[in-house]
Coordinates of C-alpha atoms in Angstrom, one line a residue:
X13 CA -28.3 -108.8 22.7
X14 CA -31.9 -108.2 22.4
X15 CA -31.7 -104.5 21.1
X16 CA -35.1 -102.4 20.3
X17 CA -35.2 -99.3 18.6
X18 CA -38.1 -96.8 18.2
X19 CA -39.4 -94.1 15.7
X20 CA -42.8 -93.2 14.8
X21 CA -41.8 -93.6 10.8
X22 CA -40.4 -97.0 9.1
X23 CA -40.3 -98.3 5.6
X24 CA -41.6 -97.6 3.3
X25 CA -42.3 -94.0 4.8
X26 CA -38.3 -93.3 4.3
X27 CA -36.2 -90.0 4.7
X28 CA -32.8 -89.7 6.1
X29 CA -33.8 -90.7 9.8
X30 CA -35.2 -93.6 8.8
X31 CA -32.2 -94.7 6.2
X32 CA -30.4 -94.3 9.1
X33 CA -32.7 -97.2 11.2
X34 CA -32.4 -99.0 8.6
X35 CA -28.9 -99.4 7.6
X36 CA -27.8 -99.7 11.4
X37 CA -30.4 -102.3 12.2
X38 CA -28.8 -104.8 9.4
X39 CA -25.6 -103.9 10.8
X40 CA -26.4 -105.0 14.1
X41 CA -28.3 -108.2 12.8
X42 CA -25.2 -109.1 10.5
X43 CA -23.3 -108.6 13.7
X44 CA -25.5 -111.6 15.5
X45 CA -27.8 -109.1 17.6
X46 CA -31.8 -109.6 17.5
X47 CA -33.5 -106.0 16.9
X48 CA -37.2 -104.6 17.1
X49 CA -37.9 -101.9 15.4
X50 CA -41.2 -100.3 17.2
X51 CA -43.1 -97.7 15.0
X52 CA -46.4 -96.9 13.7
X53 CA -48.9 -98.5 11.7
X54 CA -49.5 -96.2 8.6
X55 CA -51.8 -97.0 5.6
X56 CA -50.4 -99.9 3.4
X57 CA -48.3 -101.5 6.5
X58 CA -48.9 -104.1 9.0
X59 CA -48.7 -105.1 12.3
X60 CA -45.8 -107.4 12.6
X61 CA -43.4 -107.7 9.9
X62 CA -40.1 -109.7 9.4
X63 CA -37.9 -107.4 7.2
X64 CA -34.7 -108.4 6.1
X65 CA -33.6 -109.9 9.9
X66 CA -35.3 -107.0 11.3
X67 CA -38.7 -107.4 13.7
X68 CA -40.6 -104.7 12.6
X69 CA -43.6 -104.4 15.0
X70 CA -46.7 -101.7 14.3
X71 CA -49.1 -99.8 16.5
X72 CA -52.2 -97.9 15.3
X73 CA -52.0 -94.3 15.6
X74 CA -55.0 -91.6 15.0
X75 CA -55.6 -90.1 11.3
X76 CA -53.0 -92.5 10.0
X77 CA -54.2 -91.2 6.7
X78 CA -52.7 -87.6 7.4
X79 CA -50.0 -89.1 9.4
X80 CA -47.6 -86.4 8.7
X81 CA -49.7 -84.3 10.9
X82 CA -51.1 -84.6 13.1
X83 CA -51.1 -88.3 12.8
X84 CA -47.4 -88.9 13.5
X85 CA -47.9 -86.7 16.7
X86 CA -50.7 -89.4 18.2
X87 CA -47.6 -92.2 18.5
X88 CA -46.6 -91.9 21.8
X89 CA -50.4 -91.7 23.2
X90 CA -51.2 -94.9 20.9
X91 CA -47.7 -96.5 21.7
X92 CA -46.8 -96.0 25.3
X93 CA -48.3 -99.4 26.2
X94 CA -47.3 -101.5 23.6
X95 CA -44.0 -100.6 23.7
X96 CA -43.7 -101.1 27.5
X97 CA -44.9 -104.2 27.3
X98 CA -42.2 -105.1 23.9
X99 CA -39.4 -103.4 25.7
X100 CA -39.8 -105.8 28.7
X101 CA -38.2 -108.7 26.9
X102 CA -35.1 -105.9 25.8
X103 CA -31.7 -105.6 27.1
X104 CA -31.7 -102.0 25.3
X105 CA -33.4 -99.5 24.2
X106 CA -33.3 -97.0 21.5
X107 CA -35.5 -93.9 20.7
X108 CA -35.1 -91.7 17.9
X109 CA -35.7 -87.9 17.4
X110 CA -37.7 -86.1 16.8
X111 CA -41.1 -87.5 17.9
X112 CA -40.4 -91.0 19.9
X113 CA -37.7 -89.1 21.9
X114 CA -41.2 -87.2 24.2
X115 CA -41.5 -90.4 25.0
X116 CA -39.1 -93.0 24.6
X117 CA -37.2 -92.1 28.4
X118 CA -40.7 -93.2 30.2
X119 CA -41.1 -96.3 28.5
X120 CA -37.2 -97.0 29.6
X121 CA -38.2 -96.3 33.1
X122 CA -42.0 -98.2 33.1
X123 CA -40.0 -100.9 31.4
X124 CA -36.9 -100.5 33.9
X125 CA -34.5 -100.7 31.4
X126 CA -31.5 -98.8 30.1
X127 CA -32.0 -96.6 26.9
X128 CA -30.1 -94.0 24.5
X129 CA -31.6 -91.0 22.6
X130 CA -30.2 -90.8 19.1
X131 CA -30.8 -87.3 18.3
X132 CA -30.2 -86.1 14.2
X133 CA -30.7 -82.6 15.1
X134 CA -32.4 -79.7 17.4
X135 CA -33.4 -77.0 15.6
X136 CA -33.3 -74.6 18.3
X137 CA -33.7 -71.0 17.0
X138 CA -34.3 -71.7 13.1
X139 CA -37.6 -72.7 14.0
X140 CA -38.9 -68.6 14.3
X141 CA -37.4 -68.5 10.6
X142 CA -39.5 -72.0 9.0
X143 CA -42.6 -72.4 11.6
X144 CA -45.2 -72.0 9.6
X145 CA -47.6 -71.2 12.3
X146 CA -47.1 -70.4 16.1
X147 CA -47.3 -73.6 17.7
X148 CA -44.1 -74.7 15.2
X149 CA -42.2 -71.5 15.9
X150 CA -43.2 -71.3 19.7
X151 CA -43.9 -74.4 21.2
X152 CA -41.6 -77.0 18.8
X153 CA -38.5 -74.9 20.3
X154 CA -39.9 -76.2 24.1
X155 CA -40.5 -79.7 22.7
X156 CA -36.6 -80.1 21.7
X157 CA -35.6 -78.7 25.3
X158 CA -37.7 -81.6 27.0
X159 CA -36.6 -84.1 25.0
X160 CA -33.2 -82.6 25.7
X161 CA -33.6 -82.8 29.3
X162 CA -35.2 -85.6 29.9
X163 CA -33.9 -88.3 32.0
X164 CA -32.2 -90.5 29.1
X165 CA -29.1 -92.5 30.2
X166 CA -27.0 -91.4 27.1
X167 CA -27.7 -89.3 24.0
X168 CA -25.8 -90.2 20.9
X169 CA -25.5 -87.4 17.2
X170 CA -24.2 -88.1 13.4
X171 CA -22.2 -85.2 13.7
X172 CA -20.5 -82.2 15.9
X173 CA -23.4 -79.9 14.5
X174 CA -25.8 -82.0 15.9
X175 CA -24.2 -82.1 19.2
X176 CA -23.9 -78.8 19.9
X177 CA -27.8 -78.4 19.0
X178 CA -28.5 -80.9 21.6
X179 CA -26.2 -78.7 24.3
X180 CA -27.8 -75.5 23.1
X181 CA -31.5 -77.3 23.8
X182 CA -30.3 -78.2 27.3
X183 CA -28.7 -81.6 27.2
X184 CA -25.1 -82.5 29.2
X185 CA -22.4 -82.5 26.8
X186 CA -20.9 -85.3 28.8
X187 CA -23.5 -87.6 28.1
X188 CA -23.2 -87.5 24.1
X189 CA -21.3 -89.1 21.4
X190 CA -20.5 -88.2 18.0
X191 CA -21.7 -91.5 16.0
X192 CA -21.4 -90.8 12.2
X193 CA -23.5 -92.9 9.9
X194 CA -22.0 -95.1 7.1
X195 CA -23.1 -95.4 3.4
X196 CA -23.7 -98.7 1.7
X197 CA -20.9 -98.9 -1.3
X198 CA -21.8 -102.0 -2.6
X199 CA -24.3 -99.3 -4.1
X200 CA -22.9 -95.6 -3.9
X201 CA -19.0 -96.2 -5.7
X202 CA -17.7 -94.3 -8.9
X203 CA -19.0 -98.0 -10.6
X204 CA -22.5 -96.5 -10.6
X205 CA -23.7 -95.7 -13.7
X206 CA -26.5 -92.8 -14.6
X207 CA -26.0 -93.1 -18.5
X208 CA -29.5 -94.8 -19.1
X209 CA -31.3 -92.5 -17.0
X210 CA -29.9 -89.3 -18.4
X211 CA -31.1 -90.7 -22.2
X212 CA -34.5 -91.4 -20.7
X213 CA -34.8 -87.8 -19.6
X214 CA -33.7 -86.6 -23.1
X215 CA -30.6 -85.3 -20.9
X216 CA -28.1 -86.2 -23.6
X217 CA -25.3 -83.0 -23.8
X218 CA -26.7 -81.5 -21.5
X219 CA -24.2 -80.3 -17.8
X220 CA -26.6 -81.3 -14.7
X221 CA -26.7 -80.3 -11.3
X222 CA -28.8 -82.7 -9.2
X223 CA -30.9 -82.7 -5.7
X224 CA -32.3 -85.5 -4.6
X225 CA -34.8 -86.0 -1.6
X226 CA -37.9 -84.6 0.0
X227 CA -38.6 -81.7 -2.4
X228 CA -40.9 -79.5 0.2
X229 CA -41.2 -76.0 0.5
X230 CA -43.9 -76.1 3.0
X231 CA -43.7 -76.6 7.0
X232 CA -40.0 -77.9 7.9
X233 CA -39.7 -78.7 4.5
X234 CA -38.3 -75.0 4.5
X235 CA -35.0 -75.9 6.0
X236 CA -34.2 -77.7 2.5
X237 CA -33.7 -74.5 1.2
X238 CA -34.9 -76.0 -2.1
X239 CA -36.2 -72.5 -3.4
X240 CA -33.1 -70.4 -3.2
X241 CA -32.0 -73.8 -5.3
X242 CA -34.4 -73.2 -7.9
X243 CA -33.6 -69.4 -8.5
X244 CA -30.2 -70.3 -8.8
X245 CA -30.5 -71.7 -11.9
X246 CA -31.4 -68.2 -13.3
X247 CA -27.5 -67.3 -13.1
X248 CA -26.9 -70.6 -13.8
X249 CA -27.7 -71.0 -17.3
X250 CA -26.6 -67.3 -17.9
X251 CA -23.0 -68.4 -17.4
X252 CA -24.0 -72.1 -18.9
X253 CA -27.1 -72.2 -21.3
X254 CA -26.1 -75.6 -21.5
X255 CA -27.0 -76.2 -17.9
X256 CA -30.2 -77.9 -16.4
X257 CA -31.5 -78.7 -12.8
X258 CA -32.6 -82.0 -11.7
X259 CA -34.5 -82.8 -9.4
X260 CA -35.6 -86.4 -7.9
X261 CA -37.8 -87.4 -5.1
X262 CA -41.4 -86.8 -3.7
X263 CA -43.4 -83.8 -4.1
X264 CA -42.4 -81.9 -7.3
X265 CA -45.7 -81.0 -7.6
X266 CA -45.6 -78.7 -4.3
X267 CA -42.6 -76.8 -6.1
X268 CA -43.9 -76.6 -9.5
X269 CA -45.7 -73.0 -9.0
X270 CA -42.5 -71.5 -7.6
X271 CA -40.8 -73.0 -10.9
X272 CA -42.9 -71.4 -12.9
X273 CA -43.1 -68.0 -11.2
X274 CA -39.4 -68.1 -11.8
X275 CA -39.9 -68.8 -15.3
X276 CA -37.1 -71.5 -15.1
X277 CA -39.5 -74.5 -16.6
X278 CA -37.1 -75.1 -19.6
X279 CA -34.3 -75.6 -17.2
X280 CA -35.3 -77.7 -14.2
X281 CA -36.6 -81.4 -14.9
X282 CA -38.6 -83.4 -12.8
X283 CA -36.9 -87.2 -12.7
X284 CA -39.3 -88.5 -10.4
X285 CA -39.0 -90.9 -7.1
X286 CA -36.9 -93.5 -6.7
X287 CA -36.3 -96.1 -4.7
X288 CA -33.2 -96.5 -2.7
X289 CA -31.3 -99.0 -5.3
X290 CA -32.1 -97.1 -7.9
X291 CA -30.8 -93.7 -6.4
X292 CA -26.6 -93.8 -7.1
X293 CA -27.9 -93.7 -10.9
X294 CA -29.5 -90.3 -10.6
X295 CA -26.3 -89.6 -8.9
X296 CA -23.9 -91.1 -11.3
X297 CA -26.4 -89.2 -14.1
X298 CA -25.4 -85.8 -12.4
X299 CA -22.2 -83.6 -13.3
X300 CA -22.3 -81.7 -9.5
X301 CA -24.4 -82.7 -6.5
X302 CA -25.7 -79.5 -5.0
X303 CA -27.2 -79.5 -1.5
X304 CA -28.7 -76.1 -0.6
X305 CA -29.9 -76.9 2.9
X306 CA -30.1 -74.6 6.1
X307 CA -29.5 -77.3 8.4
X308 CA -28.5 -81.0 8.1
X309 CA -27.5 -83.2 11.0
X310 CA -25.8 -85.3 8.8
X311 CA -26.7 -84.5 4.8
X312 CA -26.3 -88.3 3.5
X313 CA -27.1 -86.8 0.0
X314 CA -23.3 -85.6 0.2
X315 CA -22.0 -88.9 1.7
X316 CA -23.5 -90.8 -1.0
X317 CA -22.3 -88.1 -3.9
X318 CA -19.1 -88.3 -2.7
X319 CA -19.0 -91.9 -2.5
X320 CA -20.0 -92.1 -6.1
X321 CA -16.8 -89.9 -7.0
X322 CA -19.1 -86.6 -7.7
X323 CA -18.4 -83.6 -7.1
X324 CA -21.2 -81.8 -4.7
X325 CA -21.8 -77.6 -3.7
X326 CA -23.1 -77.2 -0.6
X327 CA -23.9 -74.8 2.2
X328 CA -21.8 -73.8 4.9
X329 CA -25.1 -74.4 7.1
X330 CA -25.6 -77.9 9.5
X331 CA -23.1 -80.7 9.3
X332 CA -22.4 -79.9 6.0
X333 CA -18.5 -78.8 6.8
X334 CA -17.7 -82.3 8.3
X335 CA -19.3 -83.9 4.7
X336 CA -17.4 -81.4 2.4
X337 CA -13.5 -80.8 2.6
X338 CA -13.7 -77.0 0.4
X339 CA -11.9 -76.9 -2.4
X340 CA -10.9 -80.5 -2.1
X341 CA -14.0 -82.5 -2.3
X342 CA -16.7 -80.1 -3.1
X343 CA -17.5 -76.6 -2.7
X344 CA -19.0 -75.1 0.4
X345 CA -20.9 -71.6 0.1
X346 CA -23.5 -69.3 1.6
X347 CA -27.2 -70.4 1.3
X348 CA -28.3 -67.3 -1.1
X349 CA -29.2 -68.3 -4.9
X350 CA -25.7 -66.4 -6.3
X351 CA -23.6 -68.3 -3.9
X352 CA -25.3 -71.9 -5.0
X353 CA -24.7 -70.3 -8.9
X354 CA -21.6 -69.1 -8.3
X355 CA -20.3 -72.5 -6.7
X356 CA -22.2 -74.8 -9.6
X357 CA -20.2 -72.5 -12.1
X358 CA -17.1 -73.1 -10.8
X359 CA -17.5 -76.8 -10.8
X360 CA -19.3 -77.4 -13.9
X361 CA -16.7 -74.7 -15.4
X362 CA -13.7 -76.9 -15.2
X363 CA -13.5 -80.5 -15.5
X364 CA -10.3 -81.0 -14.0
X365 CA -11.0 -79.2 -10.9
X366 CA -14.3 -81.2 -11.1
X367 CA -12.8 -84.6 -11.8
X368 CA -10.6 -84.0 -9.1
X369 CA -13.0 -83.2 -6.2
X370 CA -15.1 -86.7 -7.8
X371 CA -12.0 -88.8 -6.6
X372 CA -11.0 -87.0 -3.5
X373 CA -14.8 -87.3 -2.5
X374 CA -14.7 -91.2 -3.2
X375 CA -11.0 -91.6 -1.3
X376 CA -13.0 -89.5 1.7
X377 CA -15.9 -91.1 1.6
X378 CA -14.5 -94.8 2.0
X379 CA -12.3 -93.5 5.0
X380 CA -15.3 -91.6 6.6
X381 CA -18.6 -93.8 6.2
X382 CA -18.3 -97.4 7.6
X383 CA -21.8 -99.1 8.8
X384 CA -20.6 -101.5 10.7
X385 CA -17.8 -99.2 12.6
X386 CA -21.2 -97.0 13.7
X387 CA -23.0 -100.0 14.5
X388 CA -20.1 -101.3 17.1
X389 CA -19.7 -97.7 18.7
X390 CA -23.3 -98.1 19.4
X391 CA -23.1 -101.6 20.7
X392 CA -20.1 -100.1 22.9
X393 CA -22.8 -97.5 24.6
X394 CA -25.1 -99.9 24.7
X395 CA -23.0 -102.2 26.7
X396 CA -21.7 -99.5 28.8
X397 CA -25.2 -98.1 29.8
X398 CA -26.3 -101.8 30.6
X399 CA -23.5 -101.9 33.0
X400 CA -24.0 -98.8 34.6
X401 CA -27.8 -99.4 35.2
X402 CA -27.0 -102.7 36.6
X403 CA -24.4 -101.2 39.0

């Protein structure tokens, strides 16, 4: 099957969506299918590219440079063409949230061919609370309902949270699936070992809590919740002086002013980026994952913790409840600074309750996450919306 899949981000411009591309595309080639991946051409990329089995094909957009805005938003203008003419020679097609989904159903019916929205999540309402200027908290809300709406032949979600964003933004609840994504254990397992990087950092005796990811406070990054996470380590360290945030990924430097208007600089440590190998060692290096997030259509920062035998604190907010069993493989709470402290505490606290939410997580983990079980539940849609547009 000649499968192609579209999103106006690809390596190495990586969050979760992409991750999720990523991982499912190998799965599909191990699984003897051919797959295009159709995206953008950003600075340092090119125009066709053979990655890993994968056909990674480019198209120009406007302000590339400044592509997370409003570069990114010029892909379907620059795109519609191309990938017409590329998803000709498809038997499927596959557009991604949130910004090839305006688009993605037109190419499907220019090209006449079947196609599936994966959506990672709507966010509806919560847009009024982290718009940062009317168009995001007005008009982003209509985007979601006509990408919703629009005429896709199935819609597919990592998680029951997800799916009922897509109902609430207008989409037939008949027409989705619930497709979890998988994690990769040949790297995330309780084998991983953060030892080296926790001496590099000077971290030595020292009981750390860890995020990992975009660290941005600005625009959607406000969803992360990533400041309530920093002044909980004010009531933190007053229960455990002993206790120090870390935090790894891009853009400490857009959270060091709040930092330091918390006066929380001795407590909070910077590891850097990583790349995707090297990220079960910042893991393995922390003693509780915390993810503070307001919404999270899947949260594979807790798949991956949990998959490394850690314990992790997270929100009751997004997918986060199907990630976390409370009290058995983490810690779920509200998403105010003392009820991220209070659930820290309680891990960090008491090793045996934290040793024993590390191996439930890992038992969990290895039952819940399988790649190649999501990439055959998408191969089953696929199949079955080739049939019924052929019928």
């Amino acid at each position: 099957m000649k499968i192609m899949v579209c999103s106006d981000l690809a390596p190495p411009y990586t969050g979760g969506g992409e991750s999720y591309m990523t991982s499912l595309s190998h799965s599909l080639v191990r699984l003897g299918h051919e797959v295009y991946w159709f995206t953008s051409r950003l600075p340092g990329t090119k125009d066709y590219e053979y990655l890993e089995g994968i056909h990674v094909c480019r198209v120009p957009i406007f302000l590339s440079t400044f592509y997370k805005f409003p570069g990114r938003q010029s892909f379907p203008l620059t795109g519609l063409l191309p990938a017409i003419r590329l998803a000709m020679r498809m038997n499927v097609l596959q557009f991604n949230t949130f910004v090839a989904g305006t688009f993605g159903w037109l190419v499907a019916k220019a090209s006449r061919k079947p196609c599936l929205l994966y959506c990672h999540e709507m966010f509806g309402d919560l847009w009024r609370r982290i718009g940062q200027n009317s168009i995001e908290k007005h008009l982003y809300p209509k985007v979601e309902k006509f990408i919703a709406t629009s005429p896709y032949d199935y819609f597919a979600c990592p998680s029951e949270y997800s799916k009922k964003t897509l109902i609430q933004a207008g989409a037939a609840s008949r027409n989705i699936s619930v497709i979890p994504h998988g994690v990769d254990f040949s790297l995330f397992n309780p084998e991983a070992r953060g030892d080296a990087l926790r001496k590099s950092l000077g971290l030595e005796g020292f009981r750390l809590l860890g995020f990992t990811g975009r660290l941005a406070v600005k625009r959607t990054g406000q969803s992360k919740n990533l400041v309530a996470l920093i002044e909980a380590v004010k009531y933190v360290v007053n229960e455990l002086p002993d206790a120090k945030l870390v935090l790894g990924g891009f853009g400490f430097e857009d959270i060091s002013p709040i930092i330091r208007r918390l006066g929380v600089e001795e407590h909070v440590v910077c590891a850097g980026a990583r790349s995707f190998i090297d990220v079960p060692s910042f893991i393995s290096m922390c003693d509780v994952v915390v993810c503070p997030a307001l919404a999270d259509g899947f949260c594979f920062l807790l798949a991956e913790a949990s998959a490394c035998g850690k314990p992790v604190v997270a929100t009751r907010e997004g997918a986060h409840p199907e990630r976390v069993v409370d009290g058995v493989t983490g810690v779920l709470t509200d998403g105010s600074s003392e009820g991220l402290a209070e659930g820290v505490v309680k891990v960090l606290s008491d090793q045996d309750f934290s040793e024993k939410l590390g191996r439930n997580g890992a038992e969990y983990a290895r039952d819940q996450y399988s790649w190649e079980r999501s990439a055959k539940r998408h191969l089953e849609i696929y199949e079955e919306i080739i049939k019924k547009y052929a019928s």
